[in-house]
Amino acid sequence: MPNSSVARELILQALADGQSLPLHESWTAPLLRELQSDDLRHLELAIAAVAAIETDQFQETLQAIGTERSRPPLVRVAALEAASTQPDQLSSPMFELLVSLLGEDVAPVEA
């Protein structure tokens, strides 16, 4: 039997591979725990899993991850993308993060 870390990774990967999954109430607490994990791999998988589930229940947590400057930039991008209710439009935090990743000498585009 795999250890609990490997088992969690397999479960998160299976959820992440899904599309438009309904949220089962028993998943909420474990997913929130993984979204708060210090294990980068589990965090990335949890973000992908939550993105595959049809719910807005994790939006605040995803927004917090996306705006937390101590997190790796690509994790922040993934979290903000997963939190987006309009995937074809960039939110202000997502736009600001992407511009910052381009470098300091890039001027913001005026609207």
mmCIF file of N, CA, C and O in Angstrom:
data_model
loop_
_atom_site.group_PDB
_atom_site.id
_atom_site.type_symbol
_atom_site.label_atom_id
_atom_site.label_comp_id
_atom_site.label_asym_id
_atom_site.label_seq_id
_atom_site.Cartn_x
_atom_site.Cartn_y
_atom_site.Cartn_z
ATOM 1 N N MET A 1 0.845 -1.178 0.000
ATOM 2 C CA MET A 1 0.000 0.000 0.000
ATOM 3 C C MET A 1 0.892 1.244 0.000
ATOM 4 O O MET A 1 1.848 1.329 0.759
ATOM 5 N N PRO A 2 0.579 2.267 -0.845
ATOM 6 C CA PRO A 2 1.420 3.462 -0.898
ATOM 7 C C PRO A 2 1.317 4.266 0.396
ATOM 8 O O PRO A 2 0.319 4.195 1.098
ATOM 9 N N ASN A 3 2.389 5.032 0.682
ATOM 10 C CA ASN A 3 2.315 5.863 1.879
ATOM 11 C C ASN A 3 1.285 6.973 1.666
ATOM 12 O O ASN A 3 0.836 7.214 0.555
ATOM 13 N N SER A 4 0.907 7.648 2.737
ATOM 14 C CA SER A 4 -0.190 8.613 2.647
ATOM 15 C C SER A 4 0.124 9.777 1.714
ATOM 16 O O SER A 4 -0.768 10.301 1.061
ATOM 17 N N SER A 5 1.384 10.184 1.620
ATOM 18 C CA SER A 5 1.756 11.274 0.723
ATOM 19 C C SER A 5 1.554 10.874 -0.737
ATOM 20 O O SER A 5 1.008 11.636 -1.531
ATOM 21 N N VAL A 6 1.982 9.677 -1.075
ATOM 22 C CA VAL A 6 1.810 9.178 -2.445
ATOM 23 C C VAL A 6 0.324 8.994 -2.747
ATOM 24 O O VAL A 6 -0.146 9.348 -3.833
ATOM 25 N N ALA A 7 -0.420 8.473 -1.799
ATOM 26 C CA ALA A 7 -1.858 8.271 -1.987
ATOM 27 C C ALA A 7 -2.560 9.610 -2.221
ATOM 28 O O ALA A 7 -3.410 9.722 -3.107
ATOM 29 N N ARG A 8 -2.192 10.636 -1.429
ATOM 30 C CA ARG A 8 -2.778 11.967 -1.624
ATOM 31 C C ARG A 8 -2.461 12.502 -3.007
ATOM 32 O O ARG A 8 -3.320 13.069 -3.679
ATOM 33 N N GLU A 9 -1.217 12.313 -3.452
ATOM 34 C CA GLU A 9 -0.835 12.772 -4.785
ATOM 35 C C GLU A 9 -1.659 12.080 -5.863
ATOM 36 O O GLU A 9 -2.104 12.729 -6.819
ATOM 37 N N LEU A 10 -1.854 10.791 -5.721
ATOM 38 C CA LEU A 10 -2.640 10.046 -6.712
ATOM 39 C C LEU A 10 -4.089 10.521 -6.750
ATOM 40 O O LEU A 10 -4.674 10.675 -7.830
ATOM 41 N N ILE A 11 -4.661 10.757 -5.581
ATOM 42 C CA ILE A 11 -6.040 11.238 -5.517
ATOM 43 C C ILE A 11 -6.153 12.638 -6.111
ATOM 44 O O ILE A 11 -7.059 12.921 -6.907
ATOM 45 N N LEU A 12 -5.236 13.522 -5.739
ATOM 46 C CA LEU A 12 -5.259 14.879 -6.282
ATOM 47 C C LEU A 12 -5.078 14.870 -7.793
ATOM 48 O O LEU A 12 -5.753 15.612 -8.508
ATOM 49 N N GLN A 13 -4.184 14.019 -8.277
ATOM 50 C CA GLN A 13 -3.959 13.937 -9.723
ATOM 51 C C GLN A 13 -5.210 13.435 -10.436
ATOM 52 O O GLN A 13 -5.573 13.937 -11.498
ATOM 53 N N ALA A 14 -5.880 12.448 -9.863
ATOM 54 C CA ALA A 14 -7.114 11.933 -10.458
ATOM 55 C C ALA A 14 -8.184 13.020 -10.527
ATOM 56 O O ALA A 14 -8.873 13.160 -11.545
ATOM 57 N N LEU A 15 -8.307 13.814 -9.468
ATOM 58 C CA LEU A 15 -9.262 14.929 -9.491
ATOM 59 C C LEU A 15 -8.852 15.971 -10.523
ATOM 60 O O LEU A 15 -9.687 16.476 -11.271
ATOM 61 N N ALA A 16 -7.571 16.286 -10.569
ATOM 62 C CA ALA A 16 -7.076 17.296 -11.510
ATOM 63 C C ALA A 16 -7.300 16.872 -12.957
ATOM 64 O O ALA A 16 -7.500 17.718 -13.833
ATOM 65 N N ASP A 17 -7.277 15.579 -13.206
ATOM 66 C CA ASP A 17 -7.487 15.070 -14.559
ATOM 67 C C ASP A 17 -8.951 15.117 -14.986
ATOM 68 O O ASP A 17 -9.269 14.928 -16.156
ATOM 69 N N GLY A 18 -9.841 15.359 -14.045
ATOM 70 C CA GLY A 18 -11.268 15.418 -14.347
ATOM 71 C C GLY A 18 -11.657 16.755 -14.959
ATOM 72 O O GLY A 18 -10.854 17.686 -15.037
ATOM 73 N N GLN A 19 -12.887 16.830 -15.409
ATOM 74 C CA GLN A 19 -13.416 18.073 -15.969
ATOM 75 C C GLN A 19 -14.828 18.289 -15.443
ATOM 76 O O GLN A 19 -15.650 17.373 -15.482
ATOM 77 N N SER A 20 -15.089 19.483 -14.962
ATOM 78 C CA SER A 20 -16.418 19.859 -14.485
ATOM 79 C C SER A 20 -16.968 18.867 -13.460
ATOM 80 O O SER A 20 -18.125 18.448 -13.531
ATOM 81 N N LEU A 21 -16.133 18.493 -12.519
ATOM 82 C CA LEU A 21 -16.552 17.545 -11.484
ATOM 83 C C LEU A 21 -17.453 18.241 -10.468
ATOM 84 O O LEU A 21 -17.200 19.388 -10.097
ATOM 85 N N PRO A 22 -18.474 17.554 -9.990
ATOM 86 C CA PRO A 22 -19.265 18.126 -8.895
ATOM 87 C C PRO A 22 -18.473 17.998 -7.592
ATOM 88 O O PRO A 22 -17.734 17.034 -7.402
ATOM 89 N N LEU A 23 -18.624 18.963 -6.709
ATOM 90 C CA LEU A 23 -17.917 18.927 -5.422
ATOM 91 C C LEU A 23 -18.673 18.032 -4.452
ATOM 92 O O LEU A 23 -19.840 18.275 -4.151
ATOM 93 N N HIS A 24 -18.016 17.001 -3.976
ATOM 94 C CA HIS A 24 -18.600 16.162 -2.924
ATOM 95 C C HIS A 24 -18.204 16.799 -1.597
ATOM 96 O O HIS A 24 -17.052 17.186 -1.401
ATOM 97 N N GLU A 25 -19.152 16.905 -0.696
ATOM 98 C CA GLU A 25 -18.898 17.604 0.574
ATOM 99 C C GLU A 25 -17.726 17.023 1.356
ATOM 100 O O GLU A 25 -17.045 17.738 2.084
ATOM 101 N N SER A 26 -17.450 15.737 1.197
ATOM 102 C CA SER A 26 -16.345 15.115 1.933
ATOM 103 C C SER A 26 -14.978 15.544 1.400
ATOM 104 O O SER A 26 -13.960 15.283 2.033
ATOM 105 N N TRP A 27 -14.939 16.184 0.246
ATOM 106 C CA TRP A 27 -13.669 16.624 -0.349
ATOM 107 C C TRP A 27 -13.218 17.988 0.174
ATOM 108 O O TRP A 27 -12.045 18.337 0.067
ATOM 109 N N THR A 28 -14.145 18.780 0.699
ATOM 110 C CA THR A 28 -13.849 20.172 1.037
ATOM 111 C C THR A 28 -12.695 20.320 2.022
ATOM 112 O O THR A 28 -11.717 21.013 1.741
ATOM 113 N N ALA A 29 -12.781 19.685 3.175
ATOM 114 C CA ALA A 29 -11.739 19.835 4.200
ATOM 115 C C ALA A 29 -10.381 19.331 3.714
ATOM 116 O O ALA A 29 -9.368 20.042 3.876
ATOM 117 N N PRO A 30 -10.289 18.145 3.100
ATOM 118 C CA PRO A 30 -8.981 17.700 2.617
ATOM 119 C C PRO A 30 -8.394 18.615 1.539
ATOM 120 O O PRO A 30 -7.186 18.855 1.528
ATOM 121 N N LEU A 31 -9.238 19.134 0.662
ATOM 122 C CA LEU A 31 -8.723 20.038 -0.373
ATOM 123 C C LEU A 31 -8.229 21.346 0.235
ATOM 124 O O LEU A 31 -7.174 21.863 -0.157
ATOM 125 N N LEU A 32 -8.965 21.869 1.194
ATOM 126 C CA LEU A 32 -8.505 23.089 1.873
ATOM 127 C C LEU A 32 -7.180 22.846 2.585
ATOM 128 O O LEU A 32 -6.289 23.695 2.559
ATOM 129 N N ARG A 33 -7.046 21.678 3.199
ATOM 130 C CA ARG A 33 -5.790 21.323 3.879
ATOM 131 C C ARG A 33 -4.634 21.303 2.872
ATOM 132 O O ARG A 33 -3.555 21.820 3.144
ATOM 133 N N GLU A 34 -4.871 20.707 1.703
ATOM 134 C CA GLU A 34 -3.817 20.635 0.692
ATOM 135 C C GLU A 34 -3.505 22.018 0.107
ATOM 136 O O GLU A 34 -2.356 22.305 -0.249
ATOM 137 N N LEU A 35 -4.506 22.888 0.004
ATOM 138 C CA LEU A 35 -4.268 24.249 -0.485
ATOM 139 C C LEU A 35 -3.440 25.068 0.503
ATOM 140 O O LEU A 35 -2.856 26.078 0.132
ATOM 141 N N GLN A 36 -3.374 24.623 1.744
ATOM 142 C CA GLN A 36 -2.569 25.296 2.759
ATOM 143 C C GLN A 36 -1.258 24.563 3.023
ATOM 144 O O GLN A 36 -0.501 24.937 3.912
ATOM 145 N N SER A 37 -0.972 23.566 2.214
ATOM 146 C CA SER A 37 0.205 22.727 2.408
ATOM 147 C C SER A 37 1.504 23.475 2.110
ATOM 148 O O SER A 37 1.559 24.326 1.225
ATOM 149 N N ASP A 38 2.541 23.127 2.856
ATOM 150 C CA ASP A 38 3.879 23.643 2.571
ATOM 151 C C ASP A 38 4.570 22.807 1.506
ATOM 152 O O ASP A 38 5.610 23.190 0.991
ATOM 153 N N ASP A 39 3.979 21.652 1.176
ATOM 154 C CA ASP A 39 4.513 20.775 0.139
ATOM 155 C C ASP A 39 4.090 21.328 -1.219
ATOM 156 O O ASP A 39 2.907 21.310 -1.575
ATOM 157 N N LEU A 40 5.045 21.852 -1.960
ATOM 158 C CA LEU A 40 4.757 22.528 -3.224
ATOM 159 C C LEU A 40 4.042 21.611 -4.212
ATOM 160 O O LEU A 40 3.105 22.032 -4.891
ATOM 161 N N ARG A 41 4.449 20.372 -4.291
ATOM 162 C CA ARG A 41 3.803 19.419 -5.219
ATOM 163 C C ARG A 41 2.334 19.221 -4.862
ATOM 164 O O ARG A 41 1.465 19.236 -5.726
ATOM 165 N N HIS A 42 2.043 19.051 -3.577
ATOM 166 C CA HIS A 42 0.654 18.869 -3.149
ATOM 167 C C HIS A 42 -0.154 20.134 -3.395
ATOM 168 O O HIS A 42 -1.323 20.057 -3.803
ATOM 169 N N LEU A 43 0.451 21.288 -3.162
ATOM 170 C CA LEU A 43 -0.236 22.548 -3.408
ATOM 171 C C LEU A 43 -0.588 22.693 -4.885
ATOM 172 O O LEU A 43 -1.717 23.039 -5.237
ATOM 173 N N GLU A 44 0.367 22.417 -5.760
ATOM 174 C CA GLU A 44 0.116 22.514 -7.201
ATOM 175 C C GLU A 44 -0.988 21.546 -7.638
ATOM 176 O O GLU A 44 -1.872 21.915 -8.423
ATOM 177 N N LEU A 45 -0.941 20.328 -7.124
ATOM 178 C CA LEU A 45 -1.976 19.349 -7.468
ATOM 179 C C LEU A 45 -3.339 19.758 -6.906
ATOM 180 O O LEU A 45 -4.369 19.576 -7.569
ATOM 181 N N ALA A 46 -3.359 20.308 -5.710
ATOM 182 C CA ALA A 46 -4.618 20.758 -5.113
ATOM 183 C C ALA A 46 -5.224 21.895 -5.921
ATOM 184 O O ALA A 46 -6.443 21.937 -6.135
ATOM 185 N N ILE A 47 -4.403 22.820 -6.386
ATOM 186 C CA ILE A 47 -4.902 23.916 -7.227
ATOM 187 C C ILE A 47 -5.496 23.351 -8.513
ATOM 188 O O ILE A 47 -6.591 23.743 -8.935
ATOM 189 N N ALA A 48 -4.805 22.413 -9.139
ATOM 190 C CA ALA A 48 -5.313 21.795 -10.368
ATOM 191 C C ALA A 48 -6.605 21.018 -10.102
ATOM 192 O O ALA A 48 -7.536 21.051 -10.910
ATOM 193 N N ALA A 49 -6.669 20.335 -8.957
ATOM 194 C CA ALA A 49 -7.876 19.581 -8.609
ATOM 195 C C ALA A 49 -9.064 20.511 -8.420
ATOM 196 O O ALA A 49 -10.153 20.270 -8.944
ATOM 197 N N VAL A 50 -8.858 21.589 -7.679
ATOM 198 C CA VAL A 50 -9.932 22.544 -7.420
ATOM 199 C C VAL A 50 -10.384 23.201 -8.729
ATOM 200 O O VAL A 50 -11.577 23.452 -8.931
ATOM 201 N N ALA A 51 -9.456 23.433 -9.639
ATOM 202 C CA ALA A 51 -9.812 24.024 -10.932
ATOM 203 C C ALA A 51 -10.712 23.093 -11.743
ATOM 204 O O ALA A 51 -11.511 23.558 -12.564
ATOM 205 N N ALA A 52 -10.609 21.788 -11.512
ATOM 206 C CA ALA A 52 -11.409 20.812 -12.260
ATOM 207 C C ALA A 52 -12.793 20.599 -11.644
ATOM 208 O O ALA A 52 -13.632 19.924 -12.227
ATOM 209 N N ILE A 53 -13.029 21.187 -10.483
ATOM 210 C CA ILE A 53 -14.295 20.996 -9.765
ATOM 211 C C ILE A 53 -15.179 22.214 -9.979
ATOM 212 O O ILE A 53 -14.711 23.352 -9.887
ATOM 213 N N GLU A 54 -16.449 21.967 -10.244
ATOM 214 C CA GLU A 54 -17.399 23.059 -10.450
ATOM 215 C C GLU A 54 -17.875 23.603 -9.105
ATOM 216 O O GLU A 54 -18.848 23.109 -8.536
ATOM 217 N N THR A 55 -17.159 24.577 -8.603
ATOM 218 C CA THR A 55 -17.531 25.220 -7.339
ATOM 219 C C THR A 55 -16.787 26.536 -7.222
ATOM 220 O O THR A 55 -15.723 26.716 -7.810
ATOM 221 N N ASP A 56 -17.359 27.443 -6.468
ATOM 222 C CA ASP A 56 -16.656 28.686 -6.154
ATOM 223 C C ASP A 56 -16.260 28.693 -4.673
ATOM 224 O O ASP A 56 -15.818 29.698 -4.141
ATOM 225 N N GLN A 57 -16.389 27.561 -4.031
ATOM 226 C CA GLN A 57 -16.135 27.443 -2.595
ATOM 227 C C GLN A 57 -14.685 27.734 -2.204
ATOM 228 O O GLN A 57 -14.414 28.107 -1.075
ATOM 229 N N PHE A 58 -13.758 27.576 -3.129
ATOM 230 C CA PHE A 58 -12.339 27.741 -2.810
ATOM 231 C C PHE A 58 -11.777 29.073 -3.302
ATOM 232 O O PHE A 58 -10.586 29.296 -3.219
ATOM 233 N N GLN A 59 -12.634 29.943 -3.819
ATOM 234 C CA GLN A 59 -12.153 31.173 -4.440
ATOM 235 C C GLN A 59 -11.340 32.064 -3.510
ATOM 236 O O GLN A 59 -10.306 32.581 -3.913
ATOM 237 N N GLU A 60 -11.802 32.246 -2.288
ATOM 238 C CA GLU A 60 -11.062 33.099 -1.351
ATOM 239 C C GLU A 60 -9.672 32.536 -1.085
ATOM 240 O O GLU A 60 -8.688 33.272 -1.053
ATOM 241 N N THR A 61 -9.601 31.230 -0.887
ATOM 242 C CA THR A 61 -8.316 30.581 -0.616
ATOM 243 C C THR A 61 -7.398 30.718 -1.828
ATOM 244 O O THR A 61 -6.211 31.031 -1.686
ATOM 245 N N LEU A 62 -7.939 30.488 -3.022
ATOM 246 C CA LEU A 62 -7.140 30.610 -4.249
ATOM 247 C C LEU A 62 -6.666 32.044 -4.464
ATOM 248 O O LEU A 62 -5.514 32.284 -4.841
ATOM 249 N N GLN A 63 -7.542 33.012 -4.211
ATOM 250 C CA GLN A 63 -7.151 34.426 -4.327
ATOM 251 C C GLN A 63 -6.026 34.747 -3.354
ATOM 252 O O GLN A 63 -5.080 35.460 -3.696
ATOM 253 N N ALA A 64 -6.135 34.231 -2.134
ATOM 254 C CA ALA A 64 -5.091 34.477 -1.124
ATOM 255 C C ALA A 64 -3.759 33.880 -1.571
ATOM 256 O O ALA A 64 -2.711 34.526 -1.434
ATOM 257 N N ILE A 65 -3.784 32.673 -2.116
ATOM 258 C CA ILE A 65 -2.550 32.056 -2.624
ATOM 259 C C ILE A 65 -1.992 32.894 -3.769
ATOM 260 O O ILE A 65 -0.791 33.148 -3.849
ATOM 261 N N GLY A 66 -2.878 33.341 -4.650
ATOM 262 C CA GLY A 66 -2.452 34.113 -5.815
ATOM 263 C C GLY A 66 -1.840 35.456 -5.495
ATOM 264 O O GLY A 66 -1.015 35.966 -6.260
ATOM 265 N N THR A 67 -2.210 36.028 -4.388
ATOM 266 C CA THR A 67 -1.674 37.349 -4.033
ATOM 267 C C THR A 67 -0.568 37.279 -2.980
ATOM 268 O O THR A 67 -0.011 38.310 -2.608
ATOM 269 N N GLU A 68 -0.263 36.076 -2.523
ATOM 270 C CA GLU A 68 0.783 35.901 -1.510
ATOM 271 C C GLU A 68 2.161 35.910 -2.181
ATOM 272 O O GLU A 68 2.564 34.962 -2.846
ATOM 273 N N ARG A 69 2.892 36.977 -1.977
ATOM 274 C CA ARG A 69 4.173 37.186 -2.665
ATOM 275 C C ARG A 69 5.249 36.165 -2.301
ATOM 276 O O ARG A 69 6.201 35.992 -3.038
ATOM 277 N N SER A 70 5.089 35.476 -1.183
ATOM 278 C CA SER A 70 6.091 34.488 -0.789
ATOM 279 C C SER A 70 5.963 33.183 -1.585
ATOM 280 O O SER A 70 6.867 32.357 -1.564
ATOM 281 N N ARG A 71 4.856 33.021 -2.277
ATOM 282 C CA ARG A 71 4.644 31.815 -3.083
ATOM 283 C C ARG A 71 5.394 31.925 -4.410
ATOM 284 O O ARG A 71 5.587 33.026 -4.926
ATOM 285 N N PRO A 72 5.778 30.798 -5.001
ATOM 286 C CA PRO A 72 6.407 30.837 -6.330
ATOM 287 C C PRO A 72 5.453 31.463 -7.352
ATOM 288 O O PRO A 72 4.240 31.219 -7.303
ATOM 289 N N PRO A 73 5.970 32.280 -8.262
ATOM 290 C CA PRO A 73 5.106 32.987 -9.221
ATOM 291 C C PRO A 73 4.177 32.082 -10.021
ATOM 292 O O PRO A 73 3.009 32.417 -10.218
ATOM 293 N N LEU A 74 4.648 30.945 -10.483
ATOM 294 C CA LEU A 74 3.780 30.083 -11.297
ATOM 295 C C LEU A 74 2.668 29.443 -10.465
ATOM 296 O O LEU A 74 1.577 29.188 -10.983
ATOM 297 N N VAL A 75 2.911 29.224 -9.182
ATOM 298 C CA VAL A 75 1.851 28.743 -8.288
ATOM 299 C C VAL A 75 0.808 29.840 -8.136
ATOM 300 O O VAL A 75 -0.398 29.578 -8.168
ATOM 301 N N ARG A 76 1.263 31.066 -7.998
ATOM 302 C CA ARG A 76 0.343 32.196 -7.868
ATOM 303 C C ARG A 76 -0.503 32.353 -9.129
ATOM 304 O O ARG A 76 -1.721 32.575 -9.049
ATOM 305 N N VAL A 77 0.112 32.218 -10.292
ATOM 306 C CA VAL A 77 -0.621 32.314 -11.557
ATOM 307 C C VAL A 77 -1.680 31.207 -11.630
ATOM 308 O O VAL A 77 -2.841 31.459 -11.977
ATOM 309 N N ALA A 78 -1.296 29.987 -11.298
ATOM 310 C CA ALA A 78 -2.237 28.863 -11.342
ATOM 311 C C ALA A 78 -3.410 29.087 -10.387
ATOM 312 O O ALA A 78 -4.563 28.798 -10.727
ATOM 313 N N ALA A 79 -3.125 29.598 -9.198
ATOM 314 C CA ALA A 79 -4.184 29.842 -8.217
ATOM 315 C C ALA A 79 -5.153 30.912 -8.711
ATOM 316 O O ALA A 79 -6.373 30.754 -8.604
ATOM 317 N N LEU A 80 -4.619 31.999 -9.261
ATOM 318 C CA LEU A 80 -5.486 33.059 -9.770
ATOM 319 C C LEU A 80 -6.289 32.589 -10.972
ATOM 320 O O LEU A 80 -7.455 32.946 -11.134
ATOM 321 N N GLU A 81 -5.685 31.764 -11.799
ATOM 322 C CA GLU A 81 -6.416 31.216 -12.942
ATOM 323 C C GLU A 81 -7.551 30.306 -12.460
ATOM 324 O O GLU A 81 -8.667 30.366 -12.966
ATOM 325 N N ALA A 82 -7.280 29.475 -11.473
ATOM 326 C CA ALA A 82 -8.306 28.581 -10.934
ATOM 327 C C ALA A 82 -9.433 29.360 -10.256
ATOM 328 O O ALA A 82 -10.581 28.924 -10.269
ATOM 329 N N ALA A 83 -9.106 30.513 -9.687
ATOM 330 C CA ALA A 83 -10.107 31.333 -9.002
ATOM 331 C C ALA A 83 -10.939 32.165 -9.964
ATOM 332 O O ALA A 83 -11.995 32.676 -9.593
ATOM 333 N N SER A 84 -10.487 32.287 -11.186
ATOM 334 C CA SER A 84 -11.156 33.148 -12.150
ATOM 335 C C SER A 84 -12.548 32.628 -12.500
ATOM 336 O O SER A 84 -12.731 31.459 -12.823
ATOM 337 N N THR A 85 -13.519 33.520 -12.438
ATOM 338 C CA THR A 85 -14.874 33.156 -12.841
ATOM 339 C C THR A 85 -15.091 33.437 -14.326
ATOM 340 O O THR A 85 -16.057 32.986 -14.904
ATOM 341 N N GLN A 86 -14.163 34.200 -14.917
ATOM 342 C CA GLN A 86 -14.216 34.499 -16.345
ATOM 343 C C GLN A 86 -12.858 34.177 -16.944
ATOM 344 O O GLN A 86 -11.993 35.055 -17.040
ATOM 345 N N PRO A 87 -12.652 32.922 -17.351
ATOM 346 C CA PRO A 87 -11.323 32.507 -17.799
ATOM 347 C C PRO A 87 -10.796 33.243 -19.029
ATOM 348 O O PRO A 87 -9.602 33.256 -19.266
ATOM 349 N N ASP A 88 -11.685 33.902 -19.758
ATOM 350 C CA ASP A 88 -11.228 34.631 -20.943
ATOM 351 C C ASP A 88 -10.838 36.076 -20.619
ATOM 352 O O ASP A 88 -10.471 36.830 -21.505
ATOM 353 N N GLN A 89 -10.916 36.455 -19.339
ATOM 354 C CA GLN A 89 -10.535 37.802 -18.916
ATOM 355 C C GLN A 89 -9.562 37.714 -17.749
ATOM 356 O O GLN A 89 -9.698 36.862 -16.877
ATOM 357 N N LEU A 90 -8.599 38.634 -17.744
ATOM 358 C CA LEU A 90 -7.628 38.683 -16.645
ATOM 359 C C LEU A 90 -8.159 39.556 -15.516
ATOM 360 O O LEU A 90 -8.606 40.668 -15.753
ATOM 361 N N SER A 91 -8.065 39.044 -14.296
ATOM 362 C CA SER A 91 -8.404 39.864 -13.138
ATOM 363 C C SER A 91 -7.259 40.841 -12.896
ATOM 364 O O SER A 91 -6.145 40.649 -13.396
ATOM 365 N N SER A 92 -7.505 41.864 -12.122
ATOM 366 C CA SER A 92 -6.448 42.831 -11.810
ATOM 367 C C SER A 92 -5.242 42.180 -11.142
ATOM 368 O O SER A 92 -4.106 42.421 -11.553
ATOM 369 N N PRO A 93 -5.458 41.316 -10.114
ATOM 370 C CA PRO A 93 -4.286 40.670 -9.506
ATOM 371 C C PRO A 93 -3.514 39.805 -10.500
ATOM 372 O O PRO A 93 -2.284 39.777 -10.475
ATOM 373 N N MET A 94 -4.221 39.109 -11.387
ATOM 374 C CA MET A 94 -3.553 38.260 -12.382
ATOM 375 C C MET A 94 -2.751 39.131 -13.354
ATOM 376 O O MET A 94 -1.596 38.826 -13.650
ATOM 377 N N PHE A 95 -3.350 40.208 -13.820
ATOM 378 C CA PHE A 95 -2.658 41.101 -14.747
ATOM 379 C C PHE A 95 -1.399 41.671 -14.093
ATOM 380 O O PHE A 95 -0.319 41.669 -14.694
ATOM 381 N N GLU A 96 -1.535 42.160 -12.864
ATOM 382 C CA GLU A 96 -0.390 42.738 -12.154
ATOM 383 C C GLU A 96 0.724 41.715 -11.954
ATOM 384 O O GLU A 96 1.903 42.025 -12.122
ATOM 385 N N LEU A 97 0.353 40.498 -11.619
ATOM 386 C CA LEU A 97 1.345 39.443 -11.428
ATOM 387 C C LEU A 97 2.052 39.126 -12.736
ATOM 388 O O LEU A 97 3.284 39.027 -12.784
ATOM 389 N N LEU A 98 1.303 38.990 -13.812
ATOM 390 C CA LEU A 98 1.917 38.668 -15.106
ATOM 391 C C LEU A 98 2.846 39.779 -15.571
ATOM 392 O O LEU A 98 3.934 39.517 -16.078
ATOM 393 N N VAL A 99 2.444 41.023 -15.393
ATOM 394 C CA VAL A 99 3.305 42.143 -15.764
ATOM 395 C C VAL A 99 4.577 42.127 -14.925
ATOM 396 O O VAL A 99 5.676 42.330 -15.448
ATOM 397 N N SER A 100 4.443 41.841 -13.629
ATOM 398 C CA SER A 100 5.631 41.806 -12.770
ATOM 399 C C SER A 100 6.587 40.696 -13.194
ATOM 400 O O SER A 100 7.803 40.827 -13.036
ATOM 401 N N LEU A 101 6.066 39.607 -13.723
ATOM 402 C CA LEU A 101 6.917 38.503 -14.171
ATOM 403 C C LEU A 101 7.701 38.856 -15.430
ATOM 404 O O LEU A 101 8.737 38.268 -15.705
ATOM 405 N N LEU A 102 7.201 39.832 -16.163
ATOM 406 C CA LEU A 102 7.894 40.255 -17.384
ATOM 407 C C LEU A 102 9.126 41.091 -17.073
ATOM 408 O O LEU A 102 10.002 41.222 -17.910
ATOM 409 N N GLY A 103 9.163 41.679 -15.924
ATOM 410 C CA GLY A 103 10.313 42.477 -15.536
ATOM 411 C C GLY A 103 9.922 43.887 -15.189
ATOM 412 O O GLY A 103 8.880 44.378 -15.596
ATOM 413 N N GLU A 104 10.760 44.536 -14.444
ATOM 414 C CA GLU A 104 10.461 45.885 -13.974
ATOM 415 C C GLU A 104 10.461 46.920 -15.066
ATOM 416 O O GLU A 104 9.837 47.957 -14.939
ATOM 417 N N ASP A 105 11.174 46.695 -16.176
ATOM 418 C CA ASP A 105 11.256 47.730 -17.189
ATOM 419 C C ASP A 105 10.104 47.666 -18.188
ATOM 420 O O ASP A 105 10.119 48.348 -19.194
ATOM 421 N N VAL A 106 9.062 46.893 -17.887
ATOM 422 C CA VAL A 106 7.888 46.839 -18.741
ATOM 423 C C VAL A 106 6.853 47.789 -18.183
ATOM 424 O O VAL A 106 6.464 47.695 -17.029
ATOM 425 N N ALA A 107 6.422 48.746 -19.015
ATOM 426 C CA ALA A 107 5.424 49.729 -18.579
ATOM 427 C C ALA A 107 4.030 49.126 -18.688
ATOM 428 O O ALA A 107 3.743 48.406 -19.648
ATOM 429 N N PRO A 108 3.148 49.426 -17.723
ATOM 430 C CA PRO A 108 1.789 48.926 -17.834
ATOM 431 C C PRO A 108 1.068 49.557 -19.020
ATOM 432 O O PRO A 108 1.335 50.691 -19.388
ATOM 433 N N VAL A 109 0.154 48.822 -19.594
ATOM 434 C CA VAL A 109 -0.610 49.316 -20.728
ATOM 435 C C VAL A 109 -1.718 50.178 -20.194
ATOM 436 O O VAL A 109 -2.420 49.815 -19.256
ATOM 437 N N GLU A 110 -1.897 51.356 -20.792
ATOM 438 C CA GLU A 110 -2.966 52.243 -20.357
ATOM 439 C C GLU A 110 -4.268 51.800 -20.967
ATOM 440 O O GLU A 110 -4.334 51.433 -22.131
ATOM 441 N N ALA A 111 -5.337 51.855 -20.166
ATOM 442 C CA ALA A 111 -6.661 51.448 -20.656
ATOM 443 C C ALA A 111 -7.386 52.617 -21.292
ATOM 444 O O ALA A 111 -7.168 53.736 -21.017
#
